[in-house]
Short mmCIF file of C-alpha atoms in Angstrom, two decimals:
data_model
loop_
_atom_site.label_atom_id
_atom_site.label_comp_id
_atom_site.label_asym_id
_atom_site.label_seq_id
_atom_site.Cartn_x
_atom_site.Cartn_y
_atom_site.Cartn_z
CA MET A 701 29.45 169.10 4.54
CA PRO A 702 27.68 170.19 7.77
CA LYS A 703 26.51 167.35 9.96
CA GLU A 704 22.90 168.59 10.11
CA TYR A 705 22.61 168.18 6.34
CA LEU A 706 23.67 164.56 6.61
CA ASP A 707 21.19 164.03 9.42
CA HIS A 708 18.25 165.39 7.47
CA GLU A 709 18.23 166.34 3.82
CA TYR A 710 20.62 163.74 2.42
CA GLN A 711 19.85 160.89 4.75
CA PRO A 712 17.20 159.22 2.57
CA LEU A 713 19.67 158.94 -0.29
CA LEU A 714 22.81 157.91 1.53
CA VAL A 715 21.89 155.88 4.59
CA LYS A 716 20.95 152.25 4.24
CA SER A 717 19.59 149.90 6.82
CA ILE A 718 22.24 147.93 8.60
CA LYS A 719 19.91 145.00 9.13
CA ASP A 720 20.54 141.87 7.16
CA ARG A 721 18.74 141.80 3.87
CA PRO A 722 17.05 138.56 2.75
CA LYS A 723 19.17 136.36 0.53
CA PHE A 724 16.30 134.22 -0.77
CA PRO A 725 12.67 135.09 -1.55
CA ASN A 726 10.05 133.59 0.72
CA LYS A 727 7.43 131.24 -0.68
CA SER A 728 4.71 133.86 -1.09
CA LEU A 729 6.99 136.24 -3.02
CA LEU A 730 8.21 133.45 -5.29
CA LEU A 731 4.68 132.24 -6.05
CA ALA A 732 3.51 135.79 -6.75
CA ALA A 733 6.35 136.21 -9.26
CA CYS A 734 5.54 132.88 -10.93
CA ALA A 735 1.84 133.75 -11.11
CA ALA A 736 2.68 137.07 -12.78
CA CYS A 737 5.13 135.48 -15.23
CA ILE A 738 3.12 132.43 -16.31
CA GLY A 739 0.39 134.58 -17.84
CA GLY A 740 2.80 137.34 -18.81
CA THR A 741 6.13 136.98 -20.56
CA PHE A 742 5.79 133.18 -20.71
CA GLN A 743 2.99 133.86 -23.20
CA TYR A 744 5.26 136.20 -25.16
CA GLY A 745 7.93 133.51 -25.59
CA TYR A 746 5.36 130.80 -26.27
CA ASN A 747 3.61 132.75 -29.03
CA ILE A 748 6.93 133.59 -30.72
CA SER A 749 7.97 129.94 -31.05
CA VAL A 750 4.69 128.02 -31.31
CA ILE A 751 3.83 129.53 -34.72
CA ASN A 752 6.90 127.94 -36.35
CA ALA A 753 5.94 124.25 -36.13
CA PRO A 754 2.60 124.37 -38.04
CA THR A 755 3.87 126.64 -40.84
CA ALA A 756 3.24 124.15 -43.67
CA TYR A 757 -0.09 123.04 -42.21
CA VAL A 758 -1.44 126.58 -41.86
CA GLN A 759 -0.34 127.40 -45.40
CA ASN A 760 -2.20 124.30 -46.66
CA PHE A 761 -5.31 125.46 -44.77
CA ILE A 762 -5.07 128.93 -46.35
CA ASN A 763 -4.72 127.36 -49.83
CA GLN A 764 -7.67 124.99 -49.30
CA THR A 765 -9.88 127.78 -47.96
CA TRP A 766 -8.96 130.02 -50.89
CA LYS A 767 -9.72 127.22 -53.36
CA GLU A 768 -13.13 126.55 -51.78
CA ARG A 769 -14.02 130.25 -52.01
CA TYR A 770 -12.67 131.13 -55.45
CA GLN A 771 -12.28 127.69 -57.17
CA THR A 772 -8.59 128.29 -57.80
CA ASP A 773 -5.31 127.92 -55.92
CA ILE A 774 -3.88 130.98 -54.29
CA SER A 775 -0.75 132.38 -55.93
CA HIS A 776 2.62 131.80 -54.32
CA ASP A 777 3.04 135.51 -53.65
CA GLY A 778 -0.45 135.75 -52.18
CA LEU A 779 0.19 132.80 -49.87
CA THR A 780 3.51 134.29 -48.76
CA LEU A 781 1.82 137.64 -48.08
CA LEU A 782 -0.95 136.08 -45.95
CA TRP A 783 1.49 133.93 -43.99
CA SER A 784 3.80 136.89 -43.40
CA THR A 785 0.80 138.89 -42.20
CA ILE A 786 -0.17 136.15 -39.71
CA VAL A 787 3.37 136.12 -38.31
CA SER A 788 4.14 139.84 -38.36
CA VAL A 789 0.77 141.17 -37.11
CA PHE A 790 1.89 139.86 -33.72
CA THR A 791 4.52 142.63 -33.77
CA LEU A 792 1.95 145.32 -34.57
CA GLY A 793 -0.21 144.13 -31.67
CA GLY A 794 2.85 144.13 -29.42
CA PHE A 795 3.64 147.74 -30.27
CA ILE A 796 0.06 148.81 -29.47
CA GLY A 797 0.14 146.82 -26.22
CA ALA A 798 3.42 148.44 -25.15
CA SER A 799 1.98 151.87 -25.98
CA ILE A 800 -0.97 151.42 -23.59
CA GLY A 801 0.63 149.17 -20.96
CA GLY A 802 2.12 151.95 -18.85
CA THR A 803 -1.13 153.94 -18.77
CA LEU A 804 -3.12 150.85 -17.78
CA SER A 805 -0.65 150.06 -14.99
CA VAL A 806 -1.33 153.50 -13.47
CA LYS A 807 -5.11 153.31 -13.90
CA LEU A 808 -5.73 149.66 -12.96
CA GLY A 809 -2.60 148.89 -10.96
CA ARG A 810 0.14 146.44 -11.88
CA LYS A 811 -1.74 143.34 -10.74
CA GLY A 812 -5.06 144.61 -12.10
CA THR A 813 -3.55 145.21 -15.54
CA LEU A 814 -1.99 141.71 -15.66
CA LEU A 815 -5.34 140.11 -14.80
CA THR A 816 -7.31 142.25 -17.26
CA ASN A 817 -4.74 141.53 -19.97
CA ASN A 818 -5.84 137.88 -20.07
CA VAL A 819 -8.97 138.95 -21.95
CA PHE A 820 -6.75 139.43 -25.02
CA ALA A 821 -5.08 136.03 -24.56
CA LEU A 822 -8.37 134.15 -24.16
CA THR A 823 -9.90 135.95 -27.14
CA ALA A 824 -6.85 135.11 -29.26
CA ALA A 825 -6.98 131.43 -28.27
CA LEU A 826 -10.68 131.23 -29.12
CA LEU A 827 -10.27 132.87 -32.52
CA MET A 828 -7.26 130.77 -33.56
CA GLY A 829 -8.90 127.56 -32.33
CA LEU A 830 -12.07 128.29 -34.33
CA SER A 831 -10.27 129.33 -37.54
CA TYR A 832 -10.08 125.79 -38.98
CA PRO A 833 -13.60 124.53 -38.17
CA ALA A 834 -15.08 127.89 -39.24
CA GLY A 835 -13.03 127.96 -42.45
CA PHE A 836 -11.80 131.52 -41.94
CA PHE A 837 -8.03 132.06 -42.03
CA GLU A 838 -8.75 135.72 -41.21
CA LEU A 839 -9.42 134.59 -37.64
CA LEU A 840 -5.74 133.61 -37.39
CA ILE A 841 -4.70 137.15 -38.29
CA ILE A 842 -7.05 138.68 -35.72
CA GLY A 843 -6.05 136.11 -33.10
CA ARG A 844 -2.34 136.76 -33.60
CA PHE A 845 -3.03 140.50 -33.36
CA PHE A 846 -4.72 140.03 -29.97
CA SER A 847 -1.85 137.78 -28.85
CA GLY A 848 0.52 140.59 -29.74
CA ILE A 849 -1.46 143.15 -27.71
CA HIS A 850 -1.36 140.76 -24.75
CA ALA A 851 2.41 140.27 -25.14
CA GLY A 852 3.05 144.01 -25.46
CA ILE A 853 1.15 144.81 -22.26
CA ALA A 854 2.69 141.87 -20.40
CA ILE A 855 6.30 142.68 -21.28
CA CYS A 856 5.66 146.26 -20.18
CA VAL A 857 3.78 145.67 -16.90
CA GLN A 858 5.10 142.36 -15.60
CA PRO A 859 8.73 143.53 -15.09
CA LEU A 860 7.26 146.62 -13.42
CA TYR A 861 5.35 144.41 -10.97
CA LEU A 862 8.33 142.13 -10.28
CA GLY A 863 10.69 145.06 -9.68
CA GLU A 864 8.27 146.70 -7.24
CA ILE A 865 7.37 143.63 -5.16
CA ALA A 866 10.98 142.48 -4.78
CA PRO A 867 13.19 143.62 -1.88
CA THR A 868 16.26 145.62 -2.89
CA SER A 869 18.66 142.73 -2.24
CA LEU A 870 16.67 140.35 -4.48
CA ARG A 871 15.50 142.76 -7.18
CA GLY A 872 17.94 141.45 -9.78
CA GLY A 873 17.11 137.78 -9.28
CA MET A 874 13.38 138.45 -9.16
CA GLY A 875 13.59 140.66 -12.24
CA MET A 876 15.24 137.79 -14.11
CA GLY A 877 11.87 136.04 -13.88
CA THR A 878 10.94 137.98 -17.02
CA SER A 879 13.80 136.47 -19.04
CA ILE A 880 13.49 133.01 -17.48
CA PHE A 881 9.81 132.75 -18.37
CA ILE A 882 10.33 134.17 -21.88
CA THR A 883 12.92 131.49 -22.60
CA GLY A 884 10.73 128.93 -20.82
CA GLY A 885 7.84 129.93 -23.09
CA ILE A 886 10.03 129.62 -26.20
CA LEU A 887 11.21 126.17 -25.09
CA THR A 888 7.66 125.01 -24.27
CA GLY A 889 6.43 126.20 -27.68
CA GLN A 890 9.24 124.27 -29.38
CA VAL A 891 8.45 121.10 -27.43
CA MET A 892 4.69 121.34 -28.00
CA GLY A 893 5.36 121.70 -31.73
CA LEU A 894 7.12 118.32 -31.93
CA LYS A 895 5.20 115.50 -33.62
CA GLU A 896 5.14 113.55 -30.35
CA PHE A 897 2.89 116.26 -28.87
CA LEU A 898 0.78 118.61 -31.00
CA GLY A 899 3.01 118.86 -34.06
CA LYS A 900 0.84 116.73 -36.35
CA GLU A 901 -1.31 118.35 -39.02
CA GLU A 902 -4.67 117.55 -37.43
CA TYR A 903 -3.62 119.17 -34.13
CA TRP A 904 -2.42 122.60 -35.30
CA PRO A 905 -5.64 124.50 -34.30
CA ILE A 906 -5.33 123.00 -30.81
CA LEU A 907 -1.64 123.88 -30.71
CA LEU A 908 -2.33 127.56 -31.45
CA SER A 909 -5.22 127.71 -28.98
CA THR A 910 -3.15 126.33 -26.07
CA THR A 911 -2.22 129.93 -25.34
CA CYS A 912 -5.37 129.97 -23.18
CA ILE A 913 -3.82 127.60 -20.59
CA PRO A 914 -1.29 130.08 -19.07
CA ALA A 915 -4.00 132.77 -19.07
CA ILE A 916 -6.38 130.56 -17.11
CA LEU A 917 -3.62 129.61 -14.66
CA GLN A 918 -2.85 133.27 -13.98
CA LEU A 919 -6.54 134.10 -13.46
CA LEU A 920 -6.74 131.29 -10.90
CA ILE A 921 -3.50 132.02 -9.00
CA LEU A 922 -2.59 135.74 -9.17
CA PRO A 923 -5.74 137.04 -7.35
CA TRP A 924 -4.45 135.37 -4.17
CA PHE A 925 -1.45 137.71 -4.09
CA PRO A 926 -1.32 141.46 -3.39
CA GLU A 927 -0.91 144.50 -5.57
CA SER A 928 2.53 146.14 -5.77
CA PRO A 929 3.27 147.72 -2.34
CA ARG A 930 4.93 150.71 -4.00
CA TYR A 931 1.88 151.32 -6.17
CA LEU A 932 -0.42 151.07 -3.14
CA LEU A 933 1.54 153.56 -1.03
CA ILE A 934 2.98 156.02 -3.55
CA ASP A 935 0.25 156.07 -6.21
CA LYS A 936 -2.83 155.31 -4.09
CA GLY A 937 -1.76 156.50 -0.63
CA ASP A 938 -2.97 153.22 0.91
CA ASP A 939 -0.72 152.80 3.97
CA GLU A 940 -2.54 149.81 5.41
CA GLY A 941 -2.76 148.06 2.06
CA CYS A 942 0.97 148.57 1.56
CA LYS A 943 1.84 147.13 4.98
CA LYS A 944 -0.44 144.15 4.43
CA ALA A 945 1.12 143.49 1.00
CA LEU A 946 4.67 143.76 2.36
CA LYS A 947 3.86 141.41 5.21
CA GLN A 948 2.47 138.80 2.81
CA LEU A 949 5.32 139.13 0.32
CA HIS A 950 8.32 139.59 2.63
CA GLY A 951 7.20 138.46 6.09
CA SER A 952 7.11 140.46 9.30
CA SER A 953 10.88 140.53 9.77
CA ALA A 954 11.62 142.48 6.57
CA LEU A 955 8.52 144.68 6.66
CA GLU A 956 10.10 147.71 8.36
CA ASP A 957 13.14 147.88 6.07
CA GLU A 958 11.10 147.73 2.87
CA LEU A 959 8.47 150.14 4.19
CA GLU A 960 11.23 152.61 5.06
CA ASP A 961 12.63 152.45 1.50
CA ILE A 962 9.18 153.04 0.00
CA MET A 963 8.45 155.92 2.41
CA LYS A 964 11.74 157.60 1.45
CA GLU A 965 10.79 157.43 -2.20
CA LYS A 966 7.25 158.67 -1.47
CA ASN A 967 8.57 161.66 0.52
CA ASN A 968 10.93 162.49 -2.32
CA LEU A 969 8.00 162.51 -4.77
CA VAL A 970 5.54 164.69 -2.86
CA GLY A 971 3.67 166.90 -5.33
CA PHE A 972 4.73 164.82 -8.37
CA GLN A 973 2.37 162.82 -10.58
CA ALA A 974 2.99 159.94 -12.95
CA LYS A 975 4.66 161.27 -16.09
CA LYS A 976 3.59 160.72 -19.67
CA PRO A 977 6.15 159.49 -22.22
CA TRP A 978 6.42 162.90 -23.93
CA GLU A 979 7.03 164.51 -20.53
CA LEU A 980 9.86 162.08 -19.94
CA PHE A 981 11.49 163.10 -23.22
CA ALA A 982 11.31 166.75 -22.13
CA ASP A 983 12.87 166.06 -18.69
CA ARG A 984 16.61 166.73 -18.91
CA SER A 985 17.22 165.13 -15.50
CA VAL A 986 16.54 161.65 -16.93
CA ARG A 987 18.10 162.08 -20.38
CA TRP A 988 20.92 159.59 -19.74
CA GLN A 989 18.56 157.01 -18.24
CA LEU A 990 16.25 157.44 -21.22
CA LEU A 991 19.06 157.17 -23.75
CA THR A 992 20.29 154.05 -21.96
CA ILE A 993 16.99 152.16 -22.10
CA VAL A 994 16.37 153.19 -25.72
CA LEU A 995 19.80 151.89 -26.77
CA LEU A 996 19.54 148.69 -24.74
CA ASN A 997 16.04 147.82 -25.97
CA ALA A 998 16.94 148.52 -29.59
CA ALA A 999 20.12 146.48 -29.24
CA GLN A 1000 18.20 143.57 -27.71
CA GLN A 1001 16.59 143.01 -31.11
CA LEU A 1002 19.42 144.29 -33.34
CA ASN A 1003 22.30 142.35 -31.76
CA GLY A 1004 22.09 139.35 -34.10
CA ILE A 1005 20.23 136.79 -31.98
CA ASN A 1006 17.56 136.50 -34.70
CA ALA A 1007 20.28 136.01 -37.33
CA ILE A 1008 21.77 133.19 -35.27
CA TYR A 1009 18.45 131.34 -35.21
CA PHE A 1010 18.07 132.00 -38.95
CA TYR A 1011 21.45 130.40 -39.69
CA ALA A 1012 21.04 127.60 -37.13
CA ASP A 1013 19.08 125.35 -39.52
CA TYR A 1014 21.75 125.72 -42.24
CA VAL A 1015 24.58 125.12 -39.78
CA PHE A 1016 22.92 122.01 -38.35
CA ARG A 1017 22.41 120.56 -41.86
CA GLN A 1018 26.04 121.28 -42.75
CA SER A 1019 27.09 119.44 -39.60
CA GLY A 1020 25.41 116.28 -40.91
CA ILE A 1021 22.29 116.34 -38.73
CA PRO A 1022 19.34 114.74 -40.63
CA GLY A 1023 16.54 117.15 -41.54
CA GLU A 1024 13.94 115.29 -39.46
CA LYS A 1025 16.14 115.58 -36.36
CA ILE A 1026 16.75 119.34 -36.63
CA PRO A 1027 13.58 120.29 -34.67
CA TYR A 1028 14.99 118.35 -31.72
CA VAL A 1029 18.33 120.17 -31.96
CA THR A 1030 16.39 123.44 -32.11
CA VAL A 1031 14.74 122.43 -28.83
CA GLY A 1032 18.29 122.07 -27.52
CA THR A 1033 19.02 125.71 -28.37
CA GLY A 1034 15.85 126.72 -26.51
CA ALA A 1035 16.90 124.66 -23.49
CA CYS A 1036 20.36 126.24 -23.67
CA GLU A 1037 18.90 129.76 -23.55
CA CYS A 1038 16.54 128.81 -20.70
CA LEU A 1039 19.35 127.35 -18.59
CA THR A 1040 21.50 130.42 -19.21
CA ALA A 1041 18.66 132.69 -18.03
CA LEU A 1042 18.42 130.62 -14.84
CA THR A 1043 22.18 130.91 -14.35
CA CYS A 1044 22.00 134.67 -14.87
CA GLY A 1045 19.23 134.83 -12.25
CA MET A 1046 21.51 133.19 -9.71
CA LEU A 1047 24.51 135.40 -10.53
CA ILE A 1048 22.97 138.82 -11.05
CA ASP A 1049 22.77 139.84 -7.38
CA ARG A 1050 26.34 138.63 -6.80
CA LEU A 1051 28.23 139.86 -9.86
CA GLY A 1052 26.00 142.84 -10.63
CA ARG A 1053 24.10 144.02 -13.69
CA LYS A 1054 26.95 145.91 -15.34
CA VAL A 1055 29.36 142.97 -15.31
CA LEU A 1056 26.83 140.56 -16.82
CA ILE A 1057 25.46 142.78 -19.58
CA THR A 1058 28.88 144.19 -20.56
CA GLY A 1059 30.38 140.71 -20.50
CA GLY A 1060 27.46 139.32 -22.51
CA TYR A 1061 27.81 141.87 -25.30
CA THR A 1062 31.60 141.45 -25.32
CA LEU A 1063 31.29 137.67 -25.73
CA MET A 1064 28.66 138.16 -28.45
CA SER A 1065 31.11 140.45 -30.29
CA ILE A 1066 33.75 137.72 -30.21
CA CYS A 1067 31.20 135.14 -31.40
CA CYS A 1068 30.27 137.40 -34.35
CA ILE A 1069 33.89 137.42 -35.50
CA LEU A 1070 34.31 133.67 -35.08
CA PHE A 1071 30.97 132.85 -36.73
CA THR A 1072 31.82 135.00 -39.76
CA LEU A 1073 35.14 133.17 -40.14
CA THR A 1074 33.67 129.67 -39.72
CA LEU A 1075 30.87 130.37 -42.22
CA THR A 1076 33.36 131.83 -44.71
CA PHE A 1077 35.54 128.69 -44.58
CA GLN A 1078 32.60 126.28 -44.15
CA ASP A 1079 33.54 124.08 -47.12
CA THR A 1080 37.32 124.04 -46.66
CA SER A 1081 37.42 121.51 -43.84
CA PRO A 1082 34.92 119.10 -42.22
CA VAL A 1083 35.71 120.63 -38.82
CA PHE A 1084 34.31 124.08 -39.65
CA PRO A 1085 30.60 123.09 -39.58
CA TYR A 1086 31.10 121.84 -36.03
CA LEU A 1087 32.89 125.05 -35.08
CA SER A 1088 29.95 126.98 -36.54
CA MET A 1089 27.55 124.91 -34.42
CA ALA A 1090 29.65 125.70 -31.35
CA CYS A 1091 29.42 129.41 -32.23
CA VAL A 1092 25.62 129.14 -32.40
CA PHE A 1093 25.41 127.79 -28.87
CA ALA A 1094 28.10 130.19 -27.57
CA PHE A 1095 26.22 133.19 -28.98
CA ILE A 1096 22.92 132.04 -27.43
CA LEU A 1097 24.66 131.46 -24.08
CA SER A 1098 26.23 134.93 -24.18
CA PHE A 1099 22.89 136.55 -25.01
CA GLY A 1100 21.08 134.76 -22.20
CA LEU A 1101 23.84 135.53 -19.72
CA GLY A 1102 23.43 139.30 -19.98
CA PRO A 1103 21.45 141.20 -22.63
CA GLY A 1104 18.53 138.77 -22.62
CA GLY A 1105 17.74 139.28 -18.95
CA VAL A 1106 19.44 142.37 -17.58
CA THR A 1107 17.86 144.82 -20.06
CA ASN A 1108 14.39 144.65 -18.50
CA ILE A 1109 15.81 144.91 -14.98
CA LEU A 1110 17.68 148.10 -15.83
CA THR A 1111 14.49 149.64 -17.22
CA THR A 1112 12.94 149.09 -13.78
CA GLU A 1113 15.93 150.29 -11.78
CA LEU A 1114 16.95 153.44 -13.66
CA PHE A 1115 13.67 155.26 -12.97
CA ILE A 1116 11.66 156.25 -9.90
CA GLN A 1117 7.97 155.52 -9.34
CA THR A 1118 6.51 158.50 -11.24
CA SER A 1119 8.68 157.91 -14.33
CA ARG A 1120 8.74 154.11 -14.45
CA PRO A 1121 5.45 153.39 -16.32
CA ALA A 1122 6.28 155.95 -19.02
CA ALA A 1123 9.82 154.52 -19.28
CA TYR A 1124 8.38 151.05 -19.88
CA MET A 1125 6.06 152.41 -22.56
CA ILE A 1126 9.03 153.96 -24.36
CA ALA A 1127 11.26 150.91 -23.88
CA GLY A 1128 8.53 148.54 -25.01
CA SER A 1129 7.71 150.62 -28.08
CA VAL A 1130 11.39 150.77 -29.09
CA ASN A 1131 11.73 147.01 -28.55
CA TRP A 1132 8.70 146.15 -30.68
CA LEU A 1133 9.63 148.62 -33.44
CA SER A 1134 13.12 147.10 -33.53
CA PHE A 1135 11.55 143.63 -33.65
CA PHE A 1136 9.44 144.73 -36.63
CA PHE A 1137 12.45 146.37 -38.31
CA VAL A 1138 14.52 143.19 -37.97
CA GLY A 1139 11.73 141.08 -39.45
CA LEU A 1140 11.32 143.50 -42.37
CA VAL A 1141 14.96 144.27 -43.20
CA PHE A 1142 16.90 141.26 -41.96
CA PRO A 1143 16.16 138.97 -44.98
CA PHE A 1144 17.55 141.66 -47.31
CA ILE A 1145 20.65 142.09 -45.11
CA VAL A 1146 21.31 138.35 -45.24
CA LEU A 1147 20.68 138.25 -48.99
CA GLY A 1148 23.06 141.15 -49.61
CA LEU A 1149 25.84 140.43 -47.12
CA GLN A 1150 25.40 136.70 -46.50
CA GLN A 1151 27.64 135.56 -43.63
CA TYR A 1152 29.23 139.04 -43.44
CA CYS A 1153 25.97 140.34 -41.93
CA PHE A 1154 27.49 139.37 -38.59
CA LEU A 1155 30.00 142.19 -38.98
CA VAL A 1156 27.02 144.57 -38.70
CA PHE A 1157 25.98 142.84 -35.49
CA LEU A 1158 29.59 143.01 -34.31
CA GLY A 1159 29.38 146.79 -34.56
CA VAL A 1160 26.11 146.86 -32.57
CA CYS A 1161 27.35 144.55 -29.79
CA SER A 1162 30.75 146.21 -29.35
CA SER A 1163 29.25 149.72 -29.36
CA VAL A 1164 26.67 148.83 -26.71
CA ALA A 1165 29.30 147.12 -24.53
CA THR A 1166 31.46 150.26 -24.68
CA TYR A 1167 28.51 152.55 -23.86
CA ILE A 1168 27.49 150.48 -20.82
CA PHE A 1169 31.06 150.32 -19.54
CA LEU A 1170 31.49 154.10 -19.79
CA VAL A 1171 28.04 155.46 -18.89
CA VAL A 1172 25.84 153.07 -16.90
CA PRO A 1173 26.52 152.80 -13.13
CA GLU A 1174 26.23 149.55 -11.21
CA THR A 1175 22.75 149.24 -9.63
CA LYS A 1176 23.24 146.10 -7.56
CA GLY A 1177 22.00 146.47 -3.98
CA LYS A 1178 20.96 150.11 -4.41
CA THR A 1179 17.55 151.64 -3.80
CA PHE A 1180 15.78 153.43 -6.64
CA LEU A 1181 16.63 156.79 -5.08
CA GLU A 1182 20.32 155.93 -4.78
CA ILE A 1183 20.42 154.96 -8.46
CA GLN A 1184 18.72 158.21 -9.38
CA ASN A 1185 21.26 160.09 -7.28
CA ASP A 1186 24.14 158.38 -9.12
CA PHE A 1187 22.82 159.64 -12.46
CA GLN A 1188 22.14 163.13 -11.10
CA SER A 1189 25.70 163.32 -9.74
CA ALA A 1190 27.04 162.29 -13.15
CA ASN A 1191 24.85 164.90 -14.85
CA LYS A 1192 26.16 167.59 -12.52
CA ARG A 1193 29.77 166.57 -13.17
CA ASN A 1194 29.17 166.68 -16.92
CA ALA A 1195 27.54 170.09 -16.62
CA CYS A 1196 30.45 171.41 -14.58
CA ASN A 1197 32.98 170.07 -17.05
CA SER A 1198 31.18 171.56 -20.05
CA ASP A 1199 30.36 174.94 -18.53
CA GLY A 1200 33.76 175.63 -17.05
CA VAL A 1201 35.04 176.93 -13.76
CA GLY A 1202 32.89 180.07 -13.85
CA MET A 1203 29.66 178.12 -13.86
CA THR A 1204 30.99 175.88 -11.12
CA LEU A 1205 31.67 178.91 -8.93
CA LEU A 1206 28.26 180.35 -9.69
CA SER A 1207 26.56 177.08 -8.77
CA THR A 1208 28.56 176.92 -5.56
CA SER A 1209 27.59 180.44 -4.57
CA LEU A 1210 23.92 179.70 -5.19
#
């Protein structure tokens, strides 16, 4: 290749700064990430788990309210339907939130969208807190719906913000903030639901309304930190705002390196505008990236993690744990997942994304086989219940080590600035639809296949592990443009292989 081409056209994609990259985030960057996460995906995890503890109390409230209105007890089927609606409407809200999150992030900015999103969280907390004194269980349904919208927007926009404020060398670790705070939210919801805290019957309206606390904390803290530097420069053309944001987030020493990376991406995108989701589907240049995030986000819900939690209660009882102590063991599973997410955050920029997510799905495949065997022979020996319990924790550890955290990071890294919001809308929509599908179909799968349902999840986990190993490149330490170039090179190789030597010669001559 002629030297002048290397000096000019290909330099932005191939040349990296030789200066030392930061190995740890500075205080301002870390606080900005925490402020984004506490009112973002922490709320998502919290609202998933906090609804479990007051199940019986909320059902009693629905029955009492129904009796006061109609002078008769509600039917069992009617009560089940209303409770299922309260739980599952969160998923519907999440899908709607994911569908609008990308558009809002372009219109209002990443930080602006996160702050505005708290309106849904505060409204939800107010409605759920007032449901009992007002005597309207319908307020719970509306409140959970608003919580879902908040979660859908947050899980779409927050990883976008984290990925864009982080320097290239720390993007993996910073991106793991999404997973760490989801698992932290799940664990906090489990702890708050214990009887020692707000798990008693008289406290359930307060328990459900505590979702306002993270929202208030974010409204107090996040305004002190800047908007995404990439959004300021590439989307808004605000050079000074970008420099000021980079200086606050990375310090003066790293400002030039990060500004250079952003300028390269901006120059590569001259004349391009933010794409809509349907435009992304029509763009053949990103078909492999799009297929990758669709598969990974679907697999994140379909890989069996929900089945593990479903079977956990049965396994713990079979192991001889008293029923009243099971909530505390469940807290242990939440703590296990949280610690694994933290571990993944420390390893991801050393081992790489591909190693962790492929290894995670491979270990989950092995756990599916072992768990099927231990459940099948559960009554043949007293040792099998304990082996089953070990499989529960091993599966959760494997999920947290890779799929639980790396999926969101890859959605950020596989797309450039103009495609990223639309990619998150698609990924979020697929994730929430898969979540809804699991909730709808999973009970029938368990009823029909019993412990052999894990063979279905074995097929999902092993297939995804194979796909990642064969198709997805390593993104560790690469700029967004370099990652894009890796996929484009692969697309060109595939095109050459499929079209034959004649097309290769024609392309060369052109």
